[in-house]
Coordinates of C-alpha atoms in Angstrom, one line a residue:
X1 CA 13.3 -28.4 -16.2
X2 CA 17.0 -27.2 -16.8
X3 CA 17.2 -23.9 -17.6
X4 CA 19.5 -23.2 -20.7
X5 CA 22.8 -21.0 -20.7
X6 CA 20.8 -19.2 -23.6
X7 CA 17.8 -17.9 -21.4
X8 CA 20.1 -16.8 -18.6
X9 CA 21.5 -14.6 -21.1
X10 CA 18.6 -13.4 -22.7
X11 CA 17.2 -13.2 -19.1
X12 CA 20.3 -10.8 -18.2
X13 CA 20.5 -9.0 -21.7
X14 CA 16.7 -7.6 -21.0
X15 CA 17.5 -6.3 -17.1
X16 CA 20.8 -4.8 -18.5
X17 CA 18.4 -2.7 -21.1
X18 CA 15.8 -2.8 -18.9
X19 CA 18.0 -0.4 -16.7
X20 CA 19.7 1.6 -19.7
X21 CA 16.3 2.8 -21.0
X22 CA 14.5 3.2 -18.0
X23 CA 11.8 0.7 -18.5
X24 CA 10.2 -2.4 -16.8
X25 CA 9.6 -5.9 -17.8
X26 CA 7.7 -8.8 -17.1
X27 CA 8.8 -11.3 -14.6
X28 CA 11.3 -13.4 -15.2
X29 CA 9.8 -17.2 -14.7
X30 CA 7.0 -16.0 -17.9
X31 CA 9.0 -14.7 -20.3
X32 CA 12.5 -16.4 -19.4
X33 CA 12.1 -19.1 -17.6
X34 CA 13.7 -18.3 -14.2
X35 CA 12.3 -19.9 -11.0
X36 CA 15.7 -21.3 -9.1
X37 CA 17.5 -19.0 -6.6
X38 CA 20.4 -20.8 -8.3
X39 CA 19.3 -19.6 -11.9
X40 CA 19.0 -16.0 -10.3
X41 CA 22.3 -15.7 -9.1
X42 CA 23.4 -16.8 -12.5
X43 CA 21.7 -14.4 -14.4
X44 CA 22.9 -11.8 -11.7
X45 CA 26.7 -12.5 -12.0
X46 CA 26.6 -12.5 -15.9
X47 CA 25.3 -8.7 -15.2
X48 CA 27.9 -7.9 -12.6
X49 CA 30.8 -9.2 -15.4
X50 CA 29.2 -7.0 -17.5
X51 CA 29.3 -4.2 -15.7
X52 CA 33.0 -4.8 -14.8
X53 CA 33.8 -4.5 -18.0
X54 CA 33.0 -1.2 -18.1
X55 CA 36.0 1.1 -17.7
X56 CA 36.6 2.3 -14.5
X57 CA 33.9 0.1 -12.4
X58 CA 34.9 -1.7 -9.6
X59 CA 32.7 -3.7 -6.9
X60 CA 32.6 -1.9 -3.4
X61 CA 30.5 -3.7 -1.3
X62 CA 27.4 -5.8 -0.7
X63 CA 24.3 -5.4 0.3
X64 CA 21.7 -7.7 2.0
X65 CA 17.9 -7.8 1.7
X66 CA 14.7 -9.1 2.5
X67 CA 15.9 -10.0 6.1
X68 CA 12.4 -7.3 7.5
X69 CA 9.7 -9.0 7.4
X70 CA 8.0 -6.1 6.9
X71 CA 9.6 -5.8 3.5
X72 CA 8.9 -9.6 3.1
X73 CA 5.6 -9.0 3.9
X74 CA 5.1 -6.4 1.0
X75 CA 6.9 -8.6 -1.6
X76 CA 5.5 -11.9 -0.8
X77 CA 9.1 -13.6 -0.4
X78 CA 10.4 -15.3 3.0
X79 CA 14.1 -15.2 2.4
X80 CA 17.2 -13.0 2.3
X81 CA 19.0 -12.1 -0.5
X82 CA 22.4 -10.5 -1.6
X83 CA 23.1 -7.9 -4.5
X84 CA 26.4 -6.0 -5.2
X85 CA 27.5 -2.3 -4.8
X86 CA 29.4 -0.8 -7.3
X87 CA 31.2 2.4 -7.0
X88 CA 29.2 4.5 -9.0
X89 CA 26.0 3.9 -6.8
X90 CA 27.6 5.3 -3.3
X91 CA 26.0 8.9 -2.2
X92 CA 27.0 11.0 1.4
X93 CA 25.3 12.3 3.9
X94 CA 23.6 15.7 2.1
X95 CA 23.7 14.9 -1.3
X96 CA 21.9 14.9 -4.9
X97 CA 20.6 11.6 -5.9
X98 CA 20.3 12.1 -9.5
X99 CA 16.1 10.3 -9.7
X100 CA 16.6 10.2 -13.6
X101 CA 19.0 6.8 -13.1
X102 CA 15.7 5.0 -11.7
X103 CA 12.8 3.6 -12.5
X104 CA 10.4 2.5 -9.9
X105 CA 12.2 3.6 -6.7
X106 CA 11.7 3.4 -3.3
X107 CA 14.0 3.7 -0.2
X108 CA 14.9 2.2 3.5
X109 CA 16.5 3.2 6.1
X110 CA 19.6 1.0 7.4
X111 CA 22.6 0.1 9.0
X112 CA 25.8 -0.3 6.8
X113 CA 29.2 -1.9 8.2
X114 CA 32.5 -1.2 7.4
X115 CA 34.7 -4.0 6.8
X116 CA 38.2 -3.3 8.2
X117 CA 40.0 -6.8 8.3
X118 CA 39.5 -9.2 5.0
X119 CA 38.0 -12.7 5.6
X120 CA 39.3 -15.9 4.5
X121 CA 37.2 -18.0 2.2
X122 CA 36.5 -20.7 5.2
X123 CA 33.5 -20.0 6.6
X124 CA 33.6 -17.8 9.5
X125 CA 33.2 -17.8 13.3
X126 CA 30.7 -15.0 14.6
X127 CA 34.2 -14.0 16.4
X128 CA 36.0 -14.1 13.2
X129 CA 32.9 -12.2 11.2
X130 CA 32.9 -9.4 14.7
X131 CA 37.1 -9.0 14.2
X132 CA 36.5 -8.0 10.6
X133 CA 33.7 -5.3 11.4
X134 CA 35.6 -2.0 12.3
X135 CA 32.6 0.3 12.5
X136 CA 28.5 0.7 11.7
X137 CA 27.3 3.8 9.7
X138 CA 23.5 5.1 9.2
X139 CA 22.3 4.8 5.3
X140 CA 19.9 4.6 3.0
X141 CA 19.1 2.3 0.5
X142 CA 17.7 3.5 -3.0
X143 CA 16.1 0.3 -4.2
X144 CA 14.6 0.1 -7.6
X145 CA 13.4 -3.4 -9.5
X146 CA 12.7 -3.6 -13.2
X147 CA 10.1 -5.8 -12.8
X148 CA 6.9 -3.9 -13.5
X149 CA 5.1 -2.5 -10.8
X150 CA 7.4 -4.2 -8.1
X151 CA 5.7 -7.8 -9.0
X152 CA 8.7 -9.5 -7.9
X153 CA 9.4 -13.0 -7.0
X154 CA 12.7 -13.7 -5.0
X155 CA 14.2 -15.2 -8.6
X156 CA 13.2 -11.6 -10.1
X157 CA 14.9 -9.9 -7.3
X158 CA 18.1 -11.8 -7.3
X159 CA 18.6 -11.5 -10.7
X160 CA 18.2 -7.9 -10.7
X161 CA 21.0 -7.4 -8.2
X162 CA 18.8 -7.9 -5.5
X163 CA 17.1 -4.6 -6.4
X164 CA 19.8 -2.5 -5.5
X165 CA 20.4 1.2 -7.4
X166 CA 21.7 3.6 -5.6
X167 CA 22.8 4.2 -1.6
X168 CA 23.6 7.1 0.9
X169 CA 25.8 6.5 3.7
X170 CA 26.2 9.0 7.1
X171 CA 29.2 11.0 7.7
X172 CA 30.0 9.5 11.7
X173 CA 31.5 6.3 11.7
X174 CA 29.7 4.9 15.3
X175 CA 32.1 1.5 17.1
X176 CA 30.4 -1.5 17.2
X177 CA 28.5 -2.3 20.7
X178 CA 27.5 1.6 20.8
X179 CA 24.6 1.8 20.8
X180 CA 23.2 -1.8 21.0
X181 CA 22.0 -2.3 17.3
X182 CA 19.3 -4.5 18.2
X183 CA 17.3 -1.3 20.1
X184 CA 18.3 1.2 17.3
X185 CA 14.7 2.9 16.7
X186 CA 14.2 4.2 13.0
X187 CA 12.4 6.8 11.6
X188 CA 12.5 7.8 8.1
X189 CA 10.7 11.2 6.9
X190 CA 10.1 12.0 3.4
X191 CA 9.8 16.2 3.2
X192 CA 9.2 16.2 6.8
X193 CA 6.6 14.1 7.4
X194 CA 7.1 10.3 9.1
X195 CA 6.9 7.5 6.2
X196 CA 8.0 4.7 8.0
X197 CA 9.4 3.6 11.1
X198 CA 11.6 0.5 12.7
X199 CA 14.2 -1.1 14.6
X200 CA 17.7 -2.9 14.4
X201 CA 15.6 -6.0 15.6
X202 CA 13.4 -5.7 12.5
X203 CA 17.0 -6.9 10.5
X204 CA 16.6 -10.3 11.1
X205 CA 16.9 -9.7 14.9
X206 CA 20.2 -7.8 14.4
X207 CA 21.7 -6.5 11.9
X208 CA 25.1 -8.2 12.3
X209 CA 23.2 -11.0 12.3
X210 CA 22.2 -10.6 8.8
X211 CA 26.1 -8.9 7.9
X212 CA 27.2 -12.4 9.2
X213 CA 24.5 -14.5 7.2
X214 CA 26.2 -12.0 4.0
X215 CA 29.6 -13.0 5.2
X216 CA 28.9 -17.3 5.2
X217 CA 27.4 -16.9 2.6
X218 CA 30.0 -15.3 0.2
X219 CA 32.8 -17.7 2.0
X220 CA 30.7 -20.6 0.9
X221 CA 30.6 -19.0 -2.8
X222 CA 34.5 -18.4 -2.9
X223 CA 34.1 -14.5 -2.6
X224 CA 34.7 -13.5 0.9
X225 CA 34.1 -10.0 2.5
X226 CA 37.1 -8.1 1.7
X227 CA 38.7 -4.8 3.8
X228 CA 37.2 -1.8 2.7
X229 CA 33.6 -3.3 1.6
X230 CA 30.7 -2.0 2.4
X231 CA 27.8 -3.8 3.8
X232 CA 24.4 -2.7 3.9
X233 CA 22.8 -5.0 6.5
X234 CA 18.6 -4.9 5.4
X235 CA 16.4 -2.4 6.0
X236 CA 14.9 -1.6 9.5
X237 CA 11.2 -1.2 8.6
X238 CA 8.9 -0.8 5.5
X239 CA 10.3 0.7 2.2
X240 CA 8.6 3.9 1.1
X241 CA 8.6 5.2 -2.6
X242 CA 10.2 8.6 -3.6
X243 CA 10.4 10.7 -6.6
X244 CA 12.3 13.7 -8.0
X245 CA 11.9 16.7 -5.4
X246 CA 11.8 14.4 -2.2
X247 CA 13.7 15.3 0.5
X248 CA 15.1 11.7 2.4
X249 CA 16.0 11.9 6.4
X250 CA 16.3 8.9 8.6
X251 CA 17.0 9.1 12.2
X252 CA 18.7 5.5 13.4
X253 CA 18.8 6.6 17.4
X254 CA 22.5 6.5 18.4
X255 CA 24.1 6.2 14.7
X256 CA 22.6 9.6 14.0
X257 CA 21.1 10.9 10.8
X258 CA 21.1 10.6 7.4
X259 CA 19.7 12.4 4.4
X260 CA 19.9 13.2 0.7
X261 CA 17.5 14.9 -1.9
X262 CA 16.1 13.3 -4.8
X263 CA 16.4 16.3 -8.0

């Protein structure tokens, strides 16, 4: 069954309010009819447009999920996906993460990439993809879904920007092949105490691995990785929820530390 231009606006019109008031909603395939990944991406790109229509906004980066299976795991899904980063979402090293612009949130510890060399729109080589990459940083991931009690399908997490909100990044900028990414142990702490733990190889074996799946990807769709984008490669173990008055730390081995309190 073809799913009208009408419902993919409706479907984007109540994750736009959804987000503006703070509130969940059902899933998406019973009260809109979205099921296709295709369908999801639509409804996700009417949102982006509508968010660059807001004065000021401008995309910064990207970010890829569900490559842990871990996280797969929790949400029942067995795919990656891709959401964007606007430039009101980025956080540093240290700072206040305002909790009041979220709704259900939890967080993950990860590797972003810095790209430092635009891409054509022909898919790339791994050596073309590795040229591009000019240096890893650790982060974290605020991830929040409007879906009520985080009963997502992969359609309901696509369309909702792949669940992205908000993101920290570390201060260092670390050069790729130090340390090997794939051996990068994780820890992430929540007010000093250990709330999950992981590895690069948890990212789909290695996080450039799933950077690079990101990078096909958005040549295939006409929108290559551009200098100066962010990437957020997937998280490295099991997201954790916080709330206002949590203190976030992640320790990613040889990338260093990251942190940032919720208030």
């Amino acid at each position: 069954m073809t799913t009208t231009p009408a419902a993919l606006q409706a479907a984007a019109f109540d994750i736009r309010n959804a987000r503006a008031d703070r509130k969940t909603i059902p899933g998406l395939a019973s009260t809109h009819g979205i099921h296709t990944v295709a369908d999801a991406y639509a409804v996700a790109e009417i949102n982006t447009r509508a968010r660059l229509a807001e004065p000021g906004r401008r995309i910064v980066g990207l970010k890829v999920g569900l490559t842990s299976l871990a996280v797969q795991r929790q949400l029942g899904v067995d795919q990656p996906d891709f959401g964007v980063l606007f430039d009101d979402m980025e956080f540093l090293d240290g700072d206040a993460v305002p909790a009041h612009r979220l709704i259900q949130p939890k967080v993950e510890a990860e590797i972003a990439f810095v790209v430092t060399r635009s891409l054509s729109s022909t898919t790339p080589s791994w050596a073309e993809f590795i040229a591009a990459i000019g240096y890893a940083l650790p982060a974290l991931e605020i991830v929040d879904s409007v879906i009520a009690d985080w009963k997502i399908t992969l359609a309901d997490t696509i369309a909702d920007n792949a669940s992205s909100a908000l993101y920290v990044l570390g201060n260092q900028p670390v050069a790729l092949g130090s340390p090997h990414l794939p051996d990068v142990g994780m820890q992430l702490s929540i007010g000093g105490q250990t709330a999950s733990v992981g590895s690069g190889a948890a990212c789909l074996g290695n996080p450039l691995r799933a950077a690079y799946w990101l990078a096909k990807t958005m040549a295939m769709r006409g929108q290559p990785l551009a200098e100066g984008q962010v990437i957020l490669s997937g998280a490295l173990g099991p997201m954790v929820p916080i709330q206002a008055g949590d203190l976030v730390s992640a320790q990613l081995g040889g990338l260093g530390s990251v942190s940032c309190r919720m208030v």
